[in-house]
Short mmCIF file of C-alpha atoms in Angstrom, two decimals:
data_model
loop_
_atom_site.label_atom_id
_atom_site.label_comp_id
_atom_site.label_asym_id
_atom_site.label_seq_id
_atom_site.Cartn_x
_atom_site.Cartn_y
_atom_site.Cartn_z
CA UNK A 1 -19.19 7.97 6.33
CA UNK A 2 -19.55 6.85 2.71
CA UNK A 3 -17.68 3.71 1.72
CA UNK A 4 -14.74 4.41 -0.48
CA UNK A 5 -14.26 2.57 -3.74
CA UNK A 6 -10.86 1.99 -5.40
CA UNK A 7 -10.83 2.55 -9.12
CA UNK A 8 -7.97 0.76 -10.92
CA UNK A 9 -7.31 1.81 -14.53
CA UNK A 10 -5.49 -0.68 -16.83
CA UNK A 11 -4.38 1.59 -19.58
CA UNK A 12 -3.05 -0.64 -22.44
CA UNK A 13 -2.54 -4.32 -21.53
CA UNK A 14 -1.64 -7.03 -24.00
CA UNK A 15 -5.05 -8.15 -25.32
CA UNK A 16 -5.92 -5.52 -27.86
CA UNK A 17 -3.73 -4.72 -30.82
CA UNK A 18 -2.96 -1.31 -32.31
CA UNK A 19 -5.25 -1.66 -35.30
CA UNK A 20 -8.34 -2.10 -33.13
CA UNK A 21 -8.38 1.50 -31.82
CA UNK A 22 -6.45 4.73 -32.57
CA UNK A 23 -6.88 5.55 -28.87
CA UNK A 24 -4.94 2.55 -27.51
CA UNK A 25 -1.73 3.81 -25.84
CA UNK A 26 1.37 2.43 -27.53
CA UNK A 27 4.40 4.65 -26.99
CA UNK A 28 5.88 5.38 -23.54
CA UNK A 29 4.66 8.96 -23.90
CA UNK A 30 1.11 7.84 -24.62
CA UNK A 31 1.16 5.27 -21.76
CA UNK A 32 2.42 7.87 -19.32
CA UNK A 33 -0.19 10.44 -20.39
CA UNK A 34 -2.92 7.83 -20.25
CA UNK A 35 -2.03 6.75 -16.75
CA UNK A 36 -1.71 10.40 -15.47
CA UNK A 37 -5.03 11.43 -17.01
CA UNK A 38 -6.73 8.37 -15.54
CA UNK A 39 -5.40 9.26 -12.08
CA UNK A 40 -6.59 12.80 -12.51
CA UNK A 41 -10.03 11.50 -13.36
CA UNK A 42 -10.16 9.42 -10.15
CA UNK A 43 -8.15 6.22 -10.59
CA UNK A 44 -6.23 5.44 -7.36
CA UNK A 45 -4.27 2.67 -9.09
CA UNK A 46 -2.86 2.43 -12.62
CA UNK A 47 -2.04 -1.07 -13.94
CA UNK A 48 0.76 -0.82 -16.47
CA UNK A 49 2.02 -2.93 -19.36
CA UNK A 50 4.70 -1.86 -21.91
CA UNK A 51 4.68 -2.11 -25.69
CA UNK A 52 7.20 -1.77 -28.51
CA UNK A 53 6.66 1.79 -29.66
CA UNK A 54 7.41 0.79 -33.30
CA UNK A 55 4.63 -1.77 -33.72
CA UNK A 56 2.66 -1.91 -30.47
CA UNK A 57 3.69 -5.52 -29.64
CA UNK A 58 3.67 -6.36 -25.89
CA UNK A 59 7.18 -5.91 -24.44
CA UNK A 60 8.04 -7.17 -20.99
CA UNK A 61 11.63 -6.06 -20.77
CA UNK A 62 12.36 -3.77 -17.80
CA UNK A 63 13.90 -1.32 -20.24
CA UNK A 64 10.48 -0.89 -21.95
CA UNK A 65 8.92 0.24 -18.67
CA UNK A 66 11.65 2.79 -17.70
CA UNK A 67 10.49 5.67 -19.91
CA UNK A 68 7.09 5.94 -18.38
CA UNK A 69 7.42 4.78 -14.76
CA UNK A 70 9.42 7.77 -13.66
CA UNK A 71 7.13 10.19 -15.48
CA UNK A 72 4.02 8.81 -13.90
CA UNK A 73 5.58 8.77 -10.44
CA UNK A 74 6.81 12.37 -10.77
CA UNK A 75 3.52 13.71 -12.06
CA UNK A 76 0.99 11.74 -9.96
CA UNK A 77 0.56 10.31 -6.52
CA UNK A 78 -1.28 7.29 -7.89
CA UNK A 79 -0.39 3.72 -6.91
CA UNK A 80 1.60 2.12 -9.77
CA UNK A 81 0.88 -1.52 -10.48
CA UNK A 82 3.24 -3.38 -12.78
CA UNK A 83 1.97 -6.48 -14.55
CA UNK A 84 3.50 -9.97 -14.13
CA UNK A 85 0.98 -11.27 -16.59
CA UNK A 86 2.74 -9.71 -19.55
CA UNK A 87 1.23 -11.53 -22.53
CA UNK A 88 0.03 -15.22 -22.88
CA UNK A 89 2.93 -15.81 -25.30
CA UNK A 90 5.54 -15.14 -22.62
CA UNK A 91 7.21 -17.44 -20.03
CA UNK A 92 7.03 -16.51 -16.35
CA UNK A 93 10.74 -15.77 -16.15
CA UNK A 94 10.23 -12.97 -18.69
CA UNK A 95 6.99 -11.78 -17.17
CA UNK A 96 8.27 -11.28 -13.61
CA UNK A 97 11.38 -9.24 -14.54
CA UNK A 98 9.90 -5.69 -14.41
CA UNK A 99 8.18 -6.22 -11.04
CA UNK A 100 11.33 -7.93 -9.64
CA UNK A 101 13.53 -5.03 -10.79
CA UNK A 102 11.34 -1.99 -10.00
CA UNK A 103 9.81 -3.29 -6.78
CA UNK A 104 6.40 -1.56 -7.23
CA UNK A 105 3.78 -1.10 -4.50
CA UNK A 106 1.51 -3.50 -6.41
CA UNK A 107 2.08 -6.10 -9.12
CA UNK A 108 -0.59 -8.30 -10.81
CA UNK A 109 -0.59 -12.04 -10.29
CA UNK A 110 -2.64 -14.58 -12.25
CA UNK A 111 -4.00 -17.52 -10.26
CA UNK A 112 -4.24 -20.26 -12.87
CA UNK A 113 -3.44 -21.65 -16.35
CA UNK A 114 -6.29 -21.17 -18.76
CA UNK A 115 -7.51 -21.00 -22.37
CA UNK A 116 -7.26 -17.35 -23.25
CA UNK A 117 -9.46 -16.89 -26.38
CA UNK A 118 -8.77 -13.73 -28.28
CA UNK A 119 -9.47 -15.14 -31.74
CA UNK A 120 -13.16 -14.15 -31.86
CA UNK A 121 -12.03 -10.55 -32.29
CA UNK A 122 -10.97 -11.58 -35.82
CA UNK A 123 -14.70 -11.49 -36.63
CA UNK A 124 -14.76 -7.80 -35.82
CA UNK A 125 -11.39 -6.51 -36.98
CA UNK A 126 -10.17 -7.37 -40.44
CA UNK A 127 -7.46 -4.90 -41.39
CA UNK A 128 -4.19 -4.92 -39.47
CA UNK A 129 -1.23 -2.55 -39.68
CA UNK A 130 1.36 -4.98 -38.37
CA UNK A 131 2.11 -8.61 -39.27
CA UNK A 132 2.14 -9.81 -35.63
CA UNK A 133 -1.44 -8.77 -34.86
CA UNK A 134 -3.51 -11.27 -36.82
CA UNK A 135 -1.10 -14.11 -35.92
CA UNK A 136 -1.30 -13.17 -32.25
CA UNK A 137 -5.07 -13.31 -32.16
CA UNK A 138 -5.40 -16.49 -34.31
CA UNK A 139 -2.79 -18.19 -32.19
CA UNK A 140 -4.98 -17.89 -29.13
CA UNK A 141 -7.17 -20.63 -30.56
CA UNK A 142 -4.50 -23.19 -29.63
CA UNK A 143 -2.69 -21.27 -26.81
CA UNK A 144 -2.79 -21.87 -23.07
CA UNK A 145 -1.97 -18.95 -20.77
CA UNK A 146 0.41 -20.79 -18.48
CA UNK A 147 0.23 -19.99 -14.74
CA UNK A 148 1.15 -23.22 -12.98
CA UNK A 149 1.60 -23.62 -9.23
CA UNK A 150 5.35 -23.47 -9.83
CA UNK A 151 4.98 -20.28 -11.95
CA UNK A 152 2.91 -18.55 -9.24
CA UNK A 153 5.34 -19.58 -6.56
CA UNK A 154 8.24 -18.34 -8.72
CA UNK A 155 6.65 -14.84 -8.86
CA UNK A 156 5.85 -14.84 -5.14
CA UNK A 157 9.30 -15.92 -4.07
CA UNK A 158 11.14 -13.68 -6.60
CA UNK A 159 9.27 -10.64 -5.26
CA UNK A 160 9.15 -11.79 -1.60
CA UNK A 161 11.71 -9.26 -0.31
CA UNK A 162 10.33 -6.29 -2.31
CA UNK A 163 7.38 -5.44 -0.09
CA UNK A 164 5.23 -5.64 -3.16
CA UNK A 165 1.58 -6.60 -2.72
CA UNK A 166 -0.48 -8.20 -5.46
CA UNK A 167 -3.51 -7.53 -7.53
CA UNK A 168 -4.58 -11.22 -7.60
CA UNK A 169 -6.36 -11.89 -10.82
CA UNK A 170 -8.94 -14.65 -10.63
CA UNK A 171 -10.61 -15.64 -13.90
CA UNK A 172 -12.66 -18.49 -12.42
CA UNK A 173 -13.82 -20.00 -9.14
CA UNK A 174 -10.96 -22.49 -8.93
CA UNK A 175 -8.53 -19.54 -8.93
CA UNK A 176 -9.90 -18.45 -5.60
CA UNK A 177 -9.14 -21.89 -4.11
CA UNK A 178 -5.63 -21.63 -5.59
CA UNK A 179 -5.19 -18.32 -3.81
CA UNK A 180 -6.44 -19.90 -0.58
CA UNK A 181 -3.78 -22.60 -1.03
CA UNK A 182 -0.99 -19.99 -1.18
CA UNK A 183 -2.44 -18.10 1.75
CA UNK A 184 -2.47 -21.34 3.79
CA UNK A 185 1.15 -21.85 2.87
CA UNK A 186 2.00 -18.31 4.05
CA UNK A 187 3.25 -17.20 0.61
CA UNK A 188 0.58 -14.50 0.33
CA UNK A 189 -0.54 -12.52 3.37
CA UNK A 190 -3.70 -10.46 3.98
CA UNK A 191 -5.10 -7.99 3.23
CA UNK A 192 -5.68 -9.57 -0.18
CA UNK A 193 -6.57 -7.58 -3.27
CA UNK A 194 -8.68 -9.97 -5.30
CA UNK A 195 -9.44 -8.86 -8.90
CA UNK A 196 -12.22 -11.01 -10.35
CA UNK A 197 -12.24 -11.14 -14.10
CA UNK A 198 -15.53 -11.69 -16.02
CA UNK A 199 -16.37 -12.27 -19.67
CA UNK A 200 -13.10 -13.35 -21.11
CA UNK A 201 -13.42 -16.45 -23.27
CA UNK A 202 -11.85 -19.29 -21.22
CA UNK A 203 -12.86 -17.84 -17.87
CA UNK A 204 -16.06 -17.33 -15.90
CA UNK A 205 -18.89 -15.58 -17.72
CA UNK A 206 -20.37 -12.10 -17.19
CA UNK A 207 -23.81 -13.12 -15.88
CA UNK A 208 -24.88 -11.38 -12.68
CA UNK A 209 -25.02 -14.80 -11.05
CA UNK A 210 -21.38 -15.39 -11.96
CA UNK A 211 -20.51 -12.12 -10.27
CA UNK A 212 -22.44 -13.03 -7.17
CA UNK A 213 -21.00 -16.53 -7.03
CA UNK A 214 -17.46 -15.17 -7.19
CA UNK A 215 -18.16 -12.79 -4.34
CA UNK A 216 -19.86 -15.43 -2.19
CA UNK A 217 -16.96 -17.80 -2.67
CA UNK A 218 -14.35 -15.22 -1.85
CA UNK A 219 -16.29 -14.14 1.27
CA UNK A 220 -16.38 -17.73 2.48
CA UNK A 221 -12.68 -18.27 1.82
CA UNK A 222 -11.25 -14.98 2.94
CA UNK A 223 -13.83 -13.31 5.24
CA UNK A 224 -12.80 -9.75 6.08
CA UNK A 225 -9.20 -10.29 5.02
CA UNK A 226 -9.60 -9.06 1.44
CA UNK A 227 -10.68 -6.25 -0.81
CA UNK A 228 -12.76 -7.42 -3.80
CA UNK A 229 -12.53 -5.71 -7.15
CA UNK A 230 -13.91 -6.62 -10.60
CA UNK A 231 -13.28 -6.09 -14.23
CA UNK A 232 -15.66 -6.92 -17.04
CA UNK A 233 -14.23 -7.62 -20.46
CA UNK A 234 -15.50 -5.66 -23.45
CA UNK A 235 -19.14 -4.62 -23.30
CA UNK A 236 -19.41 -6.04 -19.78
CA UNK A 237 -17.08 -3.45 -18.25
CA UNK A 238 -19.53 -0.89 -16.90
CA UNK A 239 -22.50 -3.17 -16.09
CA UNK A 240 -20.28 -5.41 -13.94
CA UNK A 241 -18.63 -2.40 -12.37
CA UNK A 242 -22.08 -1.12 -11.37
CA UNK A 243 -23.10 -4.48 -9.89
CA UNK A 244 -19.92 -4.86 -7.93
CA UNK A 245 -19.87 -1.34 -6.57
CA UNK A 246 -23.43 -1.95 -5.27
CA UNK A 247 -22.26 -5.20 -3.68
CA UNK A 248 -19.43 -3.63 -1.75
CA UNK A 249 -16.64 -4.04 -4.32
CA UNK A 250 -14.04 -2.00 -6.07
CA UNK A 251 -13.78 -1.59 -9.85
CA UNK A 252 -11.28 -1.75 -12.65
CA UNK A 253 -11.66 -0.13 -16.06
CA UNK A 254 -9.32 0.82 -18.86
CA UNK A 255 -8.46 0.09 -22.48
CA UNK A 256 -6.73 -3.11 -21.56
CA UNK A 257 -10.10 -4.58 -20.64
CA UNK A 258 -12.47 -2.82 -23.07
CA UNK A 259 -12.00 -0.47 -26.03
CA UNK A 260 -15.59 0.69 -25.74
CA UNK A 261 -17.58 3.46 -23.97
CA UNK A 262 -20.93 2.39 -25.37
CA UNK A 263 -22.51 0.20 -28.05
CA UNK A 264 -20.33 0.57 -31.20
CA UNK A 265 -18.51 3.60 -29.72
CA UNK A 266 -14.81 3.48 -29.02
CA UNK A 267 -13.59 5.08 -25.82
CA UNK A 268 -11.46 8.01 -26.67
CA UNK A 269 -9.32 7.66 -23.58
CA UNK A 270 -8.84 5.71 -20.35
CA UNK A 271 -9.86 8.75 -18.38
CA UNK A 272 -13.24 8.68 -20.21
CA UNK A 273 -13.89 5.18 -18.80
CA UNK A 274 -12.71 6.25 -15.32
CA UNK A 275 -15.14 9.16 -15.42
CA UNK A 276 -18.02 6.76 -16.38
CA UNK A 277 -17.09 4.47 -13.52
CA UNK A 278 -16.91 7.35 -11.15
CA UNK A 279 -20.38 8.59 -12.09
CA UNK A 280 -21.73 5.12 -11.31
CA UNK A 281 -19.93 4.95 -7.95
CA UNK A 282 -20.90 8.45 -6.83
CA UNK A 283 -24.43 7.90 -8.13
CA UNK A 284 -24.66 5.06 -5.54
CA UNK A 285 -23.75 7.52 -2.76
CA UNK A 286 -20.22 6.13 -2.51
CA UNK A 287 -16.88 7.95 -2.55
CA UNK A 288 -13.85 7.49 -4.78
CA UNK A 289 -10.79 6.30 -2.89
CA UNK A 290 -7.71 8.47 -3.22
CA UNK A 291 -4.30 6.85 -3.82
CA UNK A 292 -3.54 7.22 -0.15
CA UNK A 293 -6.90 5.73 0.76
CA UNK A 294 -5.96 2.75 -1.44
CA UNK A 295 -2.55 2.50 0.23
CA UNK A 296 -4.30 2.32 3.60
CA UNK A 297 -6.99 -0.13 2.47
CA UNK A 298 -4.40 -2.48 0.90
CA UNK A 299 -1.56 -1.96 3.44
CA UNK A 300 0.86 -0.86 0.71
CA UNK A 301 4.42 0.15 1.50
CA UNK A 302 4.25 3.60 -0.10
CA UNK A 303 5.54 5.17 -3.32
CA UNK A 304 8.80 6.25 -1.70
CA UNK A 305 9.95 2.58 -1.39
CA UNK A 306 9.89 1.60 -5.04
CA UNK A 307 12.93 1.26 -7.31
CA UNK A 308 12.04 3.91 -9.86
#
C-alpha cells in the first residue's frame, strides 16, 4: 500500500499582516471558509489562529475563535488544531487560553525561546492600512519569542486533562532535545507529531542539509515514536515539502507560512497551496491522508470529544 501523507494547512497565522495580501483570511467568515476549502482540497488538519476582524491584528481570546470553530466542525471532518503560539508579542497565559477552553484534538506547542525576525519584510512591503502593522514588524528586530521551560510546562499541564495532542513546533535542533527532555519527564507521550520549521529568520535555515539534519536528529531521539512534518517559510514552502515527502515526512502549507504560490505570485487561497502540495505528494506515488487517517496515525481522541 502507498504511504499516506498528512497535509496540515495553517490558514492565517500571526506572521503576515493584512496589507501584504488581499487573500489573507482576516474575519471569522474568511477563516472558516479558508479552513473548509483547504480541507476539501486535501488537508487532513487545519491549524487555526484568530484575528480582530476590524484590523487583522492577532487575537488570542477564546471569544475570537468561537465564530469559526463551530462552522468548521459542522461543515468538515478535518482535524482542528488551535494555536498556543498566538503571536510573539503575547504571554503564555494569554496564548494557552483557547486550547485550554476548547479542548481541541490538536494544539500547537513551540519548543524554545528564539529571535523571530519579521522585520526584513519591511523591505518588500511599504504601504500599510493599519497603524499596528509596521510597528509589529519593526518590533521583531528587538523581540524574543518567549517559550521557556516553564512556559512549555505551563501549556502541557494546563491542557493535561483535555486529551489534546500537540503539533510540536521545532525551529532548530536544540528544540528537538527540549522535546526529548519533556518526553523523558513523561509530560509528552508518543506518538509525537514533530513539525520542523525551516527558513524563518532566527531558526534553522532552509538548505536541504538542514532538512536532512533535522530528520536524522529526530530519528535518533524518537525512533518510530513520532510522525515528522515540515513547513518551509516563504519561498521555501513547496521545495521543502517536496524534499520531506520524499524522505518519509508529512507537510504543512498555508498562508500563515507563505503568501506565495510561485516567484512574485501571491497565492489566491490556502486551498491553492494545498492542491500544489497534493500534486507533489501524489506525483511521488504517495497518498493523501484523510482526517480519520491522521487521527489514527497521531492517536487523536476524535472530533466528538472537543469543547466546541
